[in-house]
mmCIF file of N, CA and C and ligand atoms in Angstrom:
data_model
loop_
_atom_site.group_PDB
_atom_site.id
_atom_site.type_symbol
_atom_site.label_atom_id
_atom_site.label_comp_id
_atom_site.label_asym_id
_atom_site.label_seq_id
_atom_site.Cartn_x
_atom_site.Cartn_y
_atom_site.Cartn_z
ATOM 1 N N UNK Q 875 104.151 112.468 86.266
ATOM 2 C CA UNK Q 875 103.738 111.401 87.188
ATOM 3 C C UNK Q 875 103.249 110.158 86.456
ATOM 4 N N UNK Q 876 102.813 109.936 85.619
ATOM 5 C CA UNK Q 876 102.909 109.257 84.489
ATOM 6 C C UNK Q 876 103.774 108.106 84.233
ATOM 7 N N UNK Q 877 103.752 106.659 84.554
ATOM 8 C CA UNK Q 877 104.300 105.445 84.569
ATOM 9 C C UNK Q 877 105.064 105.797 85.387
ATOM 10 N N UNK Q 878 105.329 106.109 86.981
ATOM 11 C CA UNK Q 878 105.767 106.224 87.864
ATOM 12 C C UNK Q 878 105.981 104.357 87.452
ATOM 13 N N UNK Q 879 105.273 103.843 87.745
ATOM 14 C CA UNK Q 879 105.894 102.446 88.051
ATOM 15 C C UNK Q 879 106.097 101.507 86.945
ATOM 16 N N UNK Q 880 107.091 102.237 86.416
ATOM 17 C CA UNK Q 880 107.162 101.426 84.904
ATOM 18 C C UNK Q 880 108.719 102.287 84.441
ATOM 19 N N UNK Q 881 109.881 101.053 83.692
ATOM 20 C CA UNK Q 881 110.984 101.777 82.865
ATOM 21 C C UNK Q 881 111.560 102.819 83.862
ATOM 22 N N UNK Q 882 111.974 103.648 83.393
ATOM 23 C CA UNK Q 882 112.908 104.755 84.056
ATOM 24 C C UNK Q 882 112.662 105.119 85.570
ATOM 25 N N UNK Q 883 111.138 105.182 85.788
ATOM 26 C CA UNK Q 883 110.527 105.609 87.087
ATOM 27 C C UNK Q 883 111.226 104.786 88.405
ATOM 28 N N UNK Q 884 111.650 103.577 87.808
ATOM 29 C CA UNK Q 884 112.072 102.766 88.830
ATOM 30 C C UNK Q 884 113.243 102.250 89.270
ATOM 31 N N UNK Q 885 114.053 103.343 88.570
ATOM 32 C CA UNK Q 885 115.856 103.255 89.038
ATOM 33 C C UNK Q 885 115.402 103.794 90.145
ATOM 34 N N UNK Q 886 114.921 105.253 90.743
ATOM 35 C CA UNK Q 886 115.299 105.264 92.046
ATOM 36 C C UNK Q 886 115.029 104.318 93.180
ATOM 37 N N UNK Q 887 114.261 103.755 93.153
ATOM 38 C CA UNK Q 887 113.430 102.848 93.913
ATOM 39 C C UNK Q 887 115.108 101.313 94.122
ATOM 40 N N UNK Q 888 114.599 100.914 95.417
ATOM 41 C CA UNK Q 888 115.518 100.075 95.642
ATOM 42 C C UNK Q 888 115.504 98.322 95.082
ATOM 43 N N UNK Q 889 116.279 98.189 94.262
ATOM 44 C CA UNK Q 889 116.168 96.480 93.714
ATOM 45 C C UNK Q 889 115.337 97.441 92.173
ATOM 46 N N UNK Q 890 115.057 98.443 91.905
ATOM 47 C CA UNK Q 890 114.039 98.858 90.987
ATOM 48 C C UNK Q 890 112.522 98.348 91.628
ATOM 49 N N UNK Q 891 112.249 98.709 93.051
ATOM 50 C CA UNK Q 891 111.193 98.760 93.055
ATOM 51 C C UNK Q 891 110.743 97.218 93.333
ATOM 52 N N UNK Q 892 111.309 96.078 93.505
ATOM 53 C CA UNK Q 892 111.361 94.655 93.807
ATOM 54 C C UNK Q 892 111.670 94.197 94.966
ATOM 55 N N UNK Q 893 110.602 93.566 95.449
ATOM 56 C CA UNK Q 893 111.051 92.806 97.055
ATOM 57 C C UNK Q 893 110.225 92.052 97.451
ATOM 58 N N UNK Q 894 109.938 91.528 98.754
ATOM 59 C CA UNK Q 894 108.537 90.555 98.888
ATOM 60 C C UNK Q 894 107.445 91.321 99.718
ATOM 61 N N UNK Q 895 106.503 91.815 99.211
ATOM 62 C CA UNK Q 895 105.648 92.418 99.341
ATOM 63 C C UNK Q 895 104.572 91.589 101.213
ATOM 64 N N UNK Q 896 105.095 92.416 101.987
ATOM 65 C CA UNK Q 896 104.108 92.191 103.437
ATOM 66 C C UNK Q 896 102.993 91.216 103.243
ATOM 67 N N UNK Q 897 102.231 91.546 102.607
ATOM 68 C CA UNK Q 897 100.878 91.132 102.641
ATOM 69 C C UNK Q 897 100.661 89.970 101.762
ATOM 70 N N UNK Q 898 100.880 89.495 101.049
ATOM 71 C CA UNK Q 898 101.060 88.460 100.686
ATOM 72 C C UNK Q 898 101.660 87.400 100.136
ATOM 73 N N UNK Q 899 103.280 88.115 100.496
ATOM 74 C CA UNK Q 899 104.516 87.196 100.654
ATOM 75 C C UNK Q 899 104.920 87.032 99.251
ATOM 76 N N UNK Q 900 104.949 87.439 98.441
ATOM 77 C CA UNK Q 900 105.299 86.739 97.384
ATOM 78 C C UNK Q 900 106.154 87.470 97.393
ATOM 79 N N UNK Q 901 107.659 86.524 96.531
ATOM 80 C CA UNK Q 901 108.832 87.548 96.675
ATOM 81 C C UNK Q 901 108.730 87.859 94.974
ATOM 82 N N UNK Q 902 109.725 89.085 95.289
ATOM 83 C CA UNK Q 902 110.426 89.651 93.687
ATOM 84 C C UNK Q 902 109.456 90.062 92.703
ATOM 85 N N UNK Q 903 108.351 90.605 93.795
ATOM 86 C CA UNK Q 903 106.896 91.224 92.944
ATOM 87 C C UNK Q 903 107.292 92.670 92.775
ATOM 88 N N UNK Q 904 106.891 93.463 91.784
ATOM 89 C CA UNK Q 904 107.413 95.350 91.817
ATOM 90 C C UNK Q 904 106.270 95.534 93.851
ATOM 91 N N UNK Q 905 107.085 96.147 94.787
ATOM 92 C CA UNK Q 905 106.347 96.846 95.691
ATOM 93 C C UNK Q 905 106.563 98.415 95.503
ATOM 94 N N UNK Q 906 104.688 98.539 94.672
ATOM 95 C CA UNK Q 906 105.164 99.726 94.599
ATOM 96 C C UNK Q 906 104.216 101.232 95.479
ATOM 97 N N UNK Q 907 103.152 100.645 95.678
ATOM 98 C CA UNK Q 907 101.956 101.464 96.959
ATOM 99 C C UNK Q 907 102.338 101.117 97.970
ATOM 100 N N UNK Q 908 102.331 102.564 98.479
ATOM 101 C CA UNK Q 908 102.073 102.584 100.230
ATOM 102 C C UNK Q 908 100.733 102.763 100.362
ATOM 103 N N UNK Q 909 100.667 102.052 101.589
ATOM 104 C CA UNK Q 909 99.513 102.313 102.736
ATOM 105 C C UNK Q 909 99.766 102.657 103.670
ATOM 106 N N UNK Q 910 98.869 102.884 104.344
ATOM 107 C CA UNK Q 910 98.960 103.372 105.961
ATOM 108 C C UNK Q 910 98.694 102.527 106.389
ATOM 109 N N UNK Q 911 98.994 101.358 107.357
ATOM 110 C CA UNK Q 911 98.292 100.318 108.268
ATOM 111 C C UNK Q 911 99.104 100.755 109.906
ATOM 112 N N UNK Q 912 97.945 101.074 110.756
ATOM 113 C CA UNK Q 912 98.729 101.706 111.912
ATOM 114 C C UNK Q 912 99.344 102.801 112.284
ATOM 115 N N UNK Q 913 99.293 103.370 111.609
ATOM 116 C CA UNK Q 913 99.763 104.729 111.703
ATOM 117 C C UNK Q 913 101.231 105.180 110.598
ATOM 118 N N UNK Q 914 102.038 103.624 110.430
ATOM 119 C CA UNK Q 914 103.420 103.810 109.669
ATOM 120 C C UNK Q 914 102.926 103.194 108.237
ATOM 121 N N UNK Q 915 103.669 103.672 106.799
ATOM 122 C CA UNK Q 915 103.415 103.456 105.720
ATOM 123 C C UNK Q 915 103.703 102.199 105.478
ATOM 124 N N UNK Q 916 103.365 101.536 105.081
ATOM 125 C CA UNK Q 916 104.312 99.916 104.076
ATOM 126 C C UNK Q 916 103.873 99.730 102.860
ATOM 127 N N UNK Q 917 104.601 99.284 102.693
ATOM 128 C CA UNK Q 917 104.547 99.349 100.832
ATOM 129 C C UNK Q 917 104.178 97.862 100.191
ATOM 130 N N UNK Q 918 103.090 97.904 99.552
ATOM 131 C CA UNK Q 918 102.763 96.987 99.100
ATOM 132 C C UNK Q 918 102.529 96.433 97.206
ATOM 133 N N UNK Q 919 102.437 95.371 97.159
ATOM 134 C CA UNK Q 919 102.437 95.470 95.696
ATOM 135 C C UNK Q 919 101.293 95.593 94.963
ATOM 136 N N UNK Q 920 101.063 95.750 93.796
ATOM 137 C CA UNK Q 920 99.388 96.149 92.871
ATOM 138 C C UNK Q 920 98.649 95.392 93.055
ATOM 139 N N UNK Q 921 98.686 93.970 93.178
ATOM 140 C CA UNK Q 921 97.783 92.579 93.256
ATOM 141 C C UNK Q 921 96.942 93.367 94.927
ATOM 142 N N UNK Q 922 97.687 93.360 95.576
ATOM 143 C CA UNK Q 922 96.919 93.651 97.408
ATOM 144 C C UNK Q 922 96.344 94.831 97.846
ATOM 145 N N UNK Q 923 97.645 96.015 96.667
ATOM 146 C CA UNK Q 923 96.797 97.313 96.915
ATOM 147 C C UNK Q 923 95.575 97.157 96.305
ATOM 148 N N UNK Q 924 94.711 96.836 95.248
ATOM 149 C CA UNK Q 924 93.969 96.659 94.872
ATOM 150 C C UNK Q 924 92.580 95.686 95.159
ATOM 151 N N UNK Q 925 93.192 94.974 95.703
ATOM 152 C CA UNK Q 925 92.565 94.060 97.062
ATOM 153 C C UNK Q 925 91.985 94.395 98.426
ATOM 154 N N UNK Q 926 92.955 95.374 98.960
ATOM 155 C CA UNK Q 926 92.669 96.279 100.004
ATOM 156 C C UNK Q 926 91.735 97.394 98.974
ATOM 157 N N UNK Q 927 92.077 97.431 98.331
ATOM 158 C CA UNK Q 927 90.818 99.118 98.099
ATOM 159 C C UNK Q 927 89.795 98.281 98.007
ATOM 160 N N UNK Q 928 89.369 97.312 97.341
ATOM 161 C CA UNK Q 928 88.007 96.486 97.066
ATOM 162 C C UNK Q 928 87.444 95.970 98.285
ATOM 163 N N UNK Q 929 88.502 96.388 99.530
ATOM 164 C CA UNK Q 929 87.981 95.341 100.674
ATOM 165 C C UNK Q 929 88.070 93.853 100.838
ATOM 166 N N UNK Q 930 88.768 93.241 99.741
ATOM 167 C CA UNK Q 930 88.862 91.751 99.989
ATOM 168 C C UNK Q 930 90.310 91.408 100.669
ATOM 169 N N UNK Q 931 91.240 92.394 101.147
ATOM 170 C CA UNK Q 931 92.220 92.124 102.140
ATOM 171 C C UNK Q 931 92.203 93.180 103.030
ATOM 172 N N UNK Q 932 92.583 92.909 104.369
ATOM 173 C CA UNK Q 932 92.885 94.104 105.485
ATOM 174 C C UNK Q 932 94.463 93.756 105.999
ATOM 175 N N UNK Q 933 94.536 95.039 106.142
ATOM 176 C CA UNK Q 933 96.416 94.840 106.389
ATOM 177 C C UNK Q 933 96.390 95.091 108.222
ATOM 178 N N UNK Q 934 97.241 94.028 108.378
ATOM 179 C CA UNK Q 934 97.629 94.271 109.635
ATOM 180 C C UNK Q 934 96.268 94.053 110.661
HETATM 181 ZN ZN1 ZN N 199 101.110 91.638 97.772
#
């Protein structure tokens, strides 16, 4: 489990794991955490997941 988001980990992942992340729009960032917001997962990138755990963003 180990650099899941890094090199090899991220062929399966679609684009390698690249897209514009929900929460704060930026495109062609790695999205690589899910959350739960609402009951369904979305996937967000490290900058927001980390934001949301600190409490300085709420999703949705
Ligand atoms: Zn983000």
């Amino acid at each position: 489990m180990s650099k899941a988001h890094r090199g090899k980990g991220l062929r399966d992942q679609v684009s390698w794991g690249r897209g514009t992340c929900p929460v704060c729009k930026r495109d062609n960032v790695k999205i690589l955490y899910e959350l739960e917001a609402d009951g369904n997962k979305i996937k967000i990138c490290k900058t927001c997941k980390a934001a949301v755990a600190h409490g300085k963003k709420s999703v949705s």
